[in-house]
Coordinates of C-alpha atoms and ligand atoms in Angstrom, one line a residue:
M1 CA 5.6 -4.4 -14.1
I2 CA 7.8 -7.5 -14.8
P3 CA 9.5 -8.5 -11.5
V4 CA 13.2 -8.5 -11.4
Y5 CA 14.4 -11.8 -10.1
K6 CA 17.4 -11.8 -7.8
H7 CA 17.7 -15.5 -8.4
T8 CA 17.9 -16.2 -12.1
N9 CA 17.8 -19.9 -11.6
I10 CA 14.5 -20.7 -10.2
K11 CA 15.1 -24.3 -11.1
N12 CA 17.8 -24.6 -8.5
L13 CA 15.6 -23.0 -5.9
S14 CA 12.9 -25.5 -6.8
I15 CA 15.3 -28.5 -6.4
E16 CA 16.4 -27.2 -3.0
A17 CA 12.9 -26.8 -1.9
Q18 CA 11.9 -30.4 -3.0
K19 CA 14.6 -31.7 -0.7
L20 CA 12.8 -30.2 2.3
L21 CA 9.9 -32.6 1.6
V22 CA 11.9 -35.8 2.3
H23 CA 12.2 -35.1 6.0
C24 CA 9.8 -32.3 6.1
M25 CA 11.2 -29.1 7.3
V26 CA 9.1 -26.8 5.1
C27 CA 7.6 -25.0 8.1
P28 CA 8.7 -24.4 11.7
R29 CA 6.8 -27.4 12.9
K30 CA 9.6 -29.6 11.4
C31 CA 7.4 -32.8 11.4
G32 CA 10.2 -34.8 9.7
V33 CA 7.8 -36.9 7.7
N34 CA 8.6 -38.0 4.1
R35 CA 6.0 -36.2 2.1
I36 CA 7.4 -37.6 -1.2
K37 CA 6.2 -41.0 0.2
E38 CA 2.9 -39.5 1.2
E39 CA 3.6 -39.5 4.9
L40 CA 1.5 -36.8 6.5
G41 CA 2.5 -34.2 9.1
Q42 CA 0.5 -31.5 10.8
C43 CA -0.5 -30.0 7.5
Q44 CA -2.0 -33.3 6.2
T45 CA -0.5 -32.5 2.7
G46 CA 1.7 -35.1 1.0
K47 CA 3.6 -34.9 -2.3
D48 CA 1.1 -32.7 -4.2
A49 CA -0.4 -29.4 -3.2
M50 CA -4.1 -29.4 -2.8
V51 CA -6.4 -26.6 -4.0
C52 CA -9.9 -25.8 -2.8
S53 CA -10.7 -23.2 -5.4
Y54 CA -9.1 -20.5 -7.5
G55 CA -10.5 -17.4 -9.2
T56 CA -10.8 -13.6 -9.3
H57 CA -11.4 -12.2 -5.8
F58 CA -12.6 -8.8 -4.9
G59 CA -12.6 -9.2 -1.1
E60 CA -8.9 -8.4 -0.5
E61 CA -7.2 -5.1 0.2
R62 CA -8.0 -2.5 -2.4
E63 CA -4.3 -2.3 -3.4
L64 CA -4.5 -6.0 -4.5
V65 CA -8.0 -5.9 -6.0
G66 CA -7.8 -2.8 -8.3
L67 CA -10.4 -2.9 -11.1
H68 CA -10.0 -6.5 -12.2
G69 CA -9.5 -8.4 -8.9
S70 CA -6.8 -10.5 -7.2
G71 CA -6.1 -13.9 -8.7
T72 CA -6.6 -16.0 -5.6
I73 CA -5.7 -19.6 -5.1
F74 CA -6.9 -21.2 -1.9
F75 CA -4.7 -24.1 -0.8
S76 CA -6.2 -26.8 1.3
Y77 CA -5.0 -27.4 4.9
C78 CA -2.8 -25.2 6.9
N79 CA 0.2 -25.6 9.3
L80 CA -1.7 -23.8 12.0
H81 CA -4.9 -25.1 13.7
C82 CA -6.5 -21.9 14.8
V83 CA -9.7 -22.6 16.9
F84 CA -11.5 -19.6 15.4
C85 CA -10.6 -20.1 11.7
Q86 CA -13.1 -18.6 9.3
N87 CA -12.0 -20.9 6.5
Y88 CA -11.9 -24.1 8.6
D89 CA -13.6 -26.2 5.9
I90 CA -10.6 -25.6 3.8
S91 CA -7.8 -25.2 6.4
Q92 CA -8.8 -27.9 8.9
R93 CA -11.1 -30.3 7.0
G94 CA -9.1 -30.1 3.8
E95 CA -11.8 -29.4 1.2
G96 CA -10.1 -29.5 -2.1
Y97 CA -8.3 -31.7 -4.6
K98 CA -4.7 -32.6 -5.4
V99 CA -3.0 -30.7 -8.2
S100 CA 0.1 -31.5 -10.2
A101 CA 2.7 -28.7 -10.8
E102 CA 1.4 -28.4 -14.4
Q103 CA -2.2 -28.0 -13.2
L104 CA -1.1 -25.3 -10.6
A105 CA 0.9 -23.5 -13.3
K106 CA -2.2 -23.5 -15.6
M107 CA -4.3 -22.0 -12.8
M108 CA -1.8 -19.1 -12.5
L109 CA -1.8 -18.6 -16.2
D110 CA -5.7 -18.8 -16.3
L111 CA -5.8 -16.0 -13.7
Q112 CA -3.4 -13.9 -15.6
N113 CA -5.5 -14.4 -18.8
Q114 CA -8.6 -13.3 -16.9
G115 CA -6.9 -10.0 -16.2
C116 CA -6.2 -10.4 -12.5
H117 CA -3.6 -7.9 -11.1
N118 CA -1.7 -10.5 -9.2
I119 CA -1.5 -14.2 -8.1
N120 CA -2.6 -14.4 -4.5
L121 CA -1.4 -17.6 -2.8
V122 CA -3.7 -18.2 0.2
S123 CA -2.1 -20.4 2.9
P124 CA 1.0 -21.3 1.0
T125 CA 3.4 -22.1 3.9
H126 CA 3.2 -25.8 3.6
I127 CA 3.3 -26.0 -0.2
V128 CA 6.3 -23.8 -1.0
P129 CA 8.2 -26.6 -2.8
Q130 CA 5.1 -27.5 -4.9
F131 CA 4.5 -23.8 -5.7
L132 CA 8.1 -23.3 -6.9
Q133 CA 7.8 -26.2 -9.3
A134 CA 4.6 -24.8 -10.7
F135 CA 6.0 -21.2 -10.8
L136 CA 8.9 -22.4 -12.9
I137 CA 6.5 -23.9 -15.5
A138 CA 4.3 -20.8 -15.4
K139 CA 7.2 -18.4 -15.9
E140 CA 8.4 -20.3 -18.9
K141 CA 4.9 -19.9 -20.3
G142 CA 4.8 -16.2 -19.8
L143 CA 3.5 -15.6 -16.2
N144 CA 4.5 -12.0 -15.3
L145 CA 2.2 -10.9 -12.5
P146 CA 3.3 -10.0 -9.0
I147 CA 3.1 -13.0 -6.6
V148 CA 1.4 -12.5 -3.3
Y149 CA 2.3 -14.7 -0.4
N150 CA -0.7 -14.6 1.9
S151 CA 0.2 -16.7 5.0
G152 CA -0.7 -17.1 8.7
G153 CA 2.7 -15.8 9.6
Y154 CA 4.1 -19.0 10.9
D155 CA 6.7 -19.7 8.3
S156 CA 10.3 -21.0 8.2
V157 CA 12.9 -18.3 7.6
E158 CA 15.0 -20.8 5.7
T159 CA 12.1 -21.7 3.4
L160 CA 11.3 -18.0 2.9
Q161 CA 14.9 -17.5 1.8
L162 CA 14.2 -19.8 -1.1
L163 CA 11.5 -17.4 -2.2
D164 CA 13.8 -14.3 -2.2
G165 CA 13.2 -12.6 -5.5
V166 CA 10.3 -14.8 -6.4
I167 CA 7.6 -13.3 -4.1
D168 CA 6.8 -9.7 -4.7
I169 CA 4.3 -9.0 -2.0
Y170 CA 4.3 -10.7 1.4
M171 CA 1.0 -10.5 3.3
P172 CA 1.4 -12.4 6.6
D173 CA -0.8 -12.4 9.6
T174 CA 0.4 -11.4 13.0
K175 CA -2.1 -13.2 15.2
Y176 CA -0.7 -12.8 18.7
S177 CA 2.1 -11.3 20.6
S178 CA 2.2 -14.3 23.0
N179 CA 3.6 -17.7 22.5
D180 CA 1.3 -19.1 25.2
L181 CA -1.8 -17.9 23.4
G182 CA -0.4 -19.1 20.1
E183 CA -0.2 -22.5 21.6
K184 CA -3.7 -22.3 23.2
Y185 CA -5.5 -21.1 20.1
S186 CA -3.3 -22.1 17.1
G187 CA -1.5 -25.2 18.4
V188 CA 2.1 -24.0 18.1
K189 CA 4.4 -23.3 21.0
D190 CA 6.4 -20.4 19.5
Y191 CA 4.1 -18.4 17.3
W192 CA 5.2 -14.9 18.4
T193 CA 8.9 -15.8 18.4
V194 CA 8.7 -17.2 14.9
N195 CA 6.4 -14.5 13.6
Q196 CA 8.8 -11.7 14.5
L197 CA 11.6 -13.4 12.6
V198 CA 9.3 -14.0 9.7
L199 CA 8.3 -10.3 9.5
K200 CA 11.9 -9.3 9.6
E201 CA 12.9 -11.7 6.8
M202 CA 9.9 -10.7 4.6
Y203 CA 10.7 -7.0 5.1
R204 CA 14.4 -7.7 4.3
Q205 CA 13.4 -9.2 1.0
V206 CA 10.7 -6.8 -0.2
G207 CA 10.7 -3.6 2.0
D208 CA 7.8 -1.2 2.4
L209 CA 4.8 -1.6 0.1
V210 CA 5.2 0.1 -3.2
I211 CA 2.0 1.3 -4.8
N212 CA 1.9 2.3 -8.5
K213 CA 0.0 5.1 -10.2
Q214 CA -3.0 2.9 -10.7
G215 CA -3.2 2.3 -6.9
L216 CA -2.0 -1.3 -7.1
A217 CA 0.6 -2.9 -4.9
E218 CA 3.7 -3.9 -6.9
Q219 CA 6.1 -5.1 -4.2
G220 CA 6.5 -5.0 -0.4
L221 CA 5.1 -6.1 3.0
L222 CA 1.5 -5.8 4.0
V223 CA 0.7 -7.1 7.5
R224 CA -2.7 -8.3 8.6
H225 CA -3.7 -8.1 12.2
L226 CA -7.1 -9.4 13.3
V227 CA -8.2 -7.7 16.6
L228 CA -9.6 -10.4 19.0
P229 CA -11.9 -9.8 21.9
N230 CA -10.4 -9.2 25.4
Q231 CA -7.0 -8.1 23.9
I232 CA -6.2 -11.7 23.2
A233 CA -4.3 -10.7 20.0
G234 CA -1.9 -8.6 22.0
S235 CA -2.5 -5.8 19.5
F236 CA -0.5 -3.1 21.3
E237 CA 2.6 -5.2 21.4
V238 CA 2.2 -6.3 17.8
L239 CA 1.9 -2.8 16.6
K240 CA 4.8 -1.6 18.7
F241 CA 7.0 -4.3 17.2
I242 CA 6.0 -3.4 13.7
A243 CA 6.6 0.3 14.3
E244 CA 9.9 -0.1 16.1
E245 CA 11.5 -3.2 14.6
I246 CA 10.1 -3.3 11.0
S247 CA 9.2 0.1 9.7
K248 CA 6.8 2.9 10.5
N249 CA 5.8 2.9 6.8
T250 CA 4.5 -0.7 7.1
Y251 CA 1.1 -1.2 5.6
V252 CA -1.0 -2.7 8.4
N253 CA -4.5 -3.9 7.9
I254 CA -6.1 -3.8 11.3
M255 CA -9.1 -6.0 10.9
D256 CA -12.3 -6.0 12.9
Q257 CA -14.2 -8.9 11.4
Y258 CA -13.6 -11.5 14.1
R259 CA -16.5 -13.7 14.9
P260 CA -16.4 -17.0 16.8
C261 CA -16.2 -19.5 13.9
Y262 CA -15.3 -23.2 14.1
L263 CA -14.4 -23.9 17.7
G264 CA -14.3 -20.3 18.8
D265 CA -17.4 -20.4 21.0
R266 CA -15.9 -23.1 23.1
F267 CA -13.7 -20.5 24.6
T268 CA -15.7 -18.0 26.7
E269 CA -13.1 -15.2 26.0
L270 CA -13.4 -15.7 22.2
S271 CA -17.1 -16.2 22.1
R272 CA -18.2 -12.7 21.0
R273 CA -17.3 -10.1 18.4
I274 CA -15.1 -7.2 19.3
T275 CA -16.6 -3.9 20.4
Q276 CA -16.2 -0.6 18.6
Q277 CA -14.2 0.6 21.6
E278 CA -11.8 -2.3 21.5
Y279 CA -11.2 -1.6 17.8
N280 CA -10.8 2.1 18.2
E281 CA -8.2 1.7 21.0
V282 CA -6.0 -0.4 18.7
V283 CA -6.3 2.0 15.8
N284 CA -5.6 5.0 18.0
F285 CA -2.6 3.3 19.4
A286 CA -1.3 2.6 15.9
H287 CA -1.6 6.3 15.1
K288 CA 0.2 7.3 18.3
L289 CA 3.1 5.1 17.3
G290 CA 3.3 7.0 14.0
L291 CA 2.1 4.0 12.1
G292 CA -0.3 4.4 9.3
L293 CA -1.0 8.1 9.0
R294 CA -0.6 7.3 5.3
N295 CA -0.7 3.6 5.2
L296 CA -3.1 2.2 7.8
L297 CA -5.9 0.2 6.3
C298 CA -8.7 0.2 8.8
N299 CA -11.4 -2.2 7.6
H300 CA -14.1 -1.4 10.2
E301 CA -17.5 -2.5 9.0
Ligands
SF4_401 S1 4.9 -28.3 6.1 FE1 3.5 -29.8 7.0 S2 4.6 -31.7 7.3 FE2 6.1 -30.1 6.8 S3 6.8 -29.4 8.8 FE3 5.1 -28.0 8.2 S4 3.3 -29.0 9.1 FE4 4.9 -30.5 9.1

């Protein structure tokens, strides 16, 4: 399917987004650094995006993977500093290399040529301006795959508005339903406050997930929620919010694969995997809310 763009002039969007880099307001951290001059804020990323790797990926949700895989681009660094990050080499230590807009566009086109079903931007929050520049080039050269925005869920609503009509599938995390725990474990004071606004804006733009006859996601919202031990993720409140304030038809991937990576085992309450009972309680609650009888993706190993 060729996406229908509400904004016909992506160039203008890209120019607007570039302005955000001068006194960086790209994400809710609002560091105010001049990234055009290579000043670095919390995401350690200057003028150019950095990529750790890109390629066909079969480890994502089945609606993204299909037969030929999701065309995944892993961006280096992150605007969150989660103590239990599974990809900390990339997100916190910045494994990767700088790419120009032309190089990033070429990666997207390479993935399309390899037969991938979509372009999956992993951790794109801090490089939205750079992505838009590359997207413009790639569109002119024939890119026509759905674009997946796969973020930690701590995005700026104003920046997301620049992506209205560009992103087809939003796939944010909802990590916690507590600002205090967001500060303790991810280093931002207002995670839950921001995350709720983010989900609403994403849903406003793309609505419920639409799956085509081949079983592939074409457009919509898919929320990922990683269950943490000792109810740290506030799963019940997260699911209640999604069911009551977003949509009961929301695709929610309730994930069980938590393990104490990176600095996780420095926190006693995070130093173990979740139990089957903890996971079942969350899934049962989702069902009780009327979520997911059709849409719930329960990835229990
Ligand atoms: S994108 Fe990076 S520099 Fe800009 S506000 Fe966010 S963390 Fe700070």
